[in-house]
């Protein structure tokens, strides 16, 4: 069976690709905020340095945007 790039693309597949991207981009960003923001919050609770939570959130957003760029930007 030939690869998708070799097959003729159907019009309904294009809408599904857009819908997949529309759901996965906010999911990446929200996951980055939760994961790294949560890690920053835990570190700030452990060390007593309150600035680690916003730093974790910023790092999470930056890494999530980088992942989105790597996946959909090319």
Short mmCIF file of C-alpha atoms in Angstrom, two decimals:
data_model
loop_
_atom_site.label_atom_id
_atom_site.label_comp_id
_atom_site.label_asym_id
_atom_site.label_seq_id
_atom_site.Cartn_x
_atom_site.Cartn_y
_atom_site.Cartn_z
CA UNK A 1 0.00 0.00 0.00
CA UNK A 2 1.53 3.37 -0.96
CA UNK A 3 2.27 6.03 1.63
CA UNK A 4 -0.20 8.86 2.22
CA UNK A 5 1.99 11.31 0.33
CA UNK A 6 1.84 9.05 -2.70
CA UNK A 7 -1.90 8.55 -2.47
CA UNK A 8 -4.42 11.04 -3.69
CA UNK A 9 -5.52 13.14 -0.71
CA UNK A 10 -9.22 13.23 -0.07
CA UNK A 11 -10.86 16.56 0.84
CA UNK A 12 -12.17 15.23 4.16
CA UNK A 13 -8.61 14.42 5.29
CA UNK A 14 -7.60 18.10 5.11
CA UNK A 15 -10.26 19.11 7.61
CA UNK A 16 -9.20 16.38 9.99
CA UNK A 17 -5.56 17.55 9.88
CA UNK A 18 -6.67 21.06 10.81
CA UNK A 19 -8.88 19.76 13.62
CA UNK A 20 -6.03 17.65 14.99
CA UNK A 21 -3.74 20.68 15.03
CA UNK A 22 -6.45 22.87 16.55
CA UNK A 23 -6.76 20.49 19.50
CA UNK A 24 -3.13 19.52 19.94
CA UNK A 25 -1.60 23.03 19.96
CA UNK A 26 -3.52 24.26 23.03
CA UNK A 27 -2.97 20.86 24.63
CA UNK A 28 0.80 21.21 24.27
CA UNK A 29 0.74 24.70 25.75
CA UNK A 30 -1.56 23.77 28.63
CA UNK A 31 0.51 20.67 29.40
CA UNK A 32 3.71 22.72 29.45
CA UNK A 33 2.17 25.21 31.85
CA UNK A 34 0.88 22.49 34.15
CA UNK A 35 4.00 20.32 34.08
CA UNK A 36 6.69 22.97 34.41
CA UNK A 37 4.57 25.37 36.45
CA UNK A 38 3.76 22.53 38.83
CA UNK A 39 7.42 21.60 39.04
CA UNK A 40 8.30 25.22 39.76
CA UNK A 41 5.60 25.37 42.42
CA UNK A 42 6.95 22.21 44.08
CA UNK A 43 10.49 23.60 44.01
CA UNK A 44 9.31 26.92 45.42
CA UNK A 45 7.51 25.13 48.26
CA UNK A 46 10.60 23.03 48.97
CA UNK A 47 13.16 25.85 48.79
CA UNK A 48 11.02 28.80 49.91
CA UNK A 49 11.90 30.84 46.80
CA UNK A 50 8.57 32.09 45.43
CA UNK A 51 9.93 33.17 42.03
CA UNK A 52 10.37 29.56 40.84
CA UNK A 53 6.67 29.12 40.02
CA UNK A 54 6.49 31.88 37.35
CA UNK A 55 9.87 30.78 35.99
CA UNK A 56 8.51 27.24 35.62
CA UNK A 57 5.40 28.51 33.84
CA UNK A 58 7.48 30.61 31.43
CA UNK A 59 9.83 27.70 30.70
CA UNK A 60 6.81 25.44 30.11
CA UNK A 61 5.24 27.87 27.64
CA UNK A 62 8.51 28.37 25.76
CA UNK A 63 9.16 24.64 25.46
CA UNK A 64 5.56 23.99 24.40
CA UNK A 65 5.76 26.63 21.67
CA UNK A 66 9.04 25.09 20.52
CA UNK A 67 7.38 21.66 20.29
CA UNK A 68 4.47 23.12 18.32
CA UNK A 69 6.92 24.79 15.96
CA UNK A 70 8.85 21.54 15.48
CA UNK A 71 5.66 19.59 14.78
CA UNK A 72 3.61 22.04 12.68
CA UNK A 73 5.97 24.80 11.63
CA UNK A 74 7.85 22.95 8.96
#
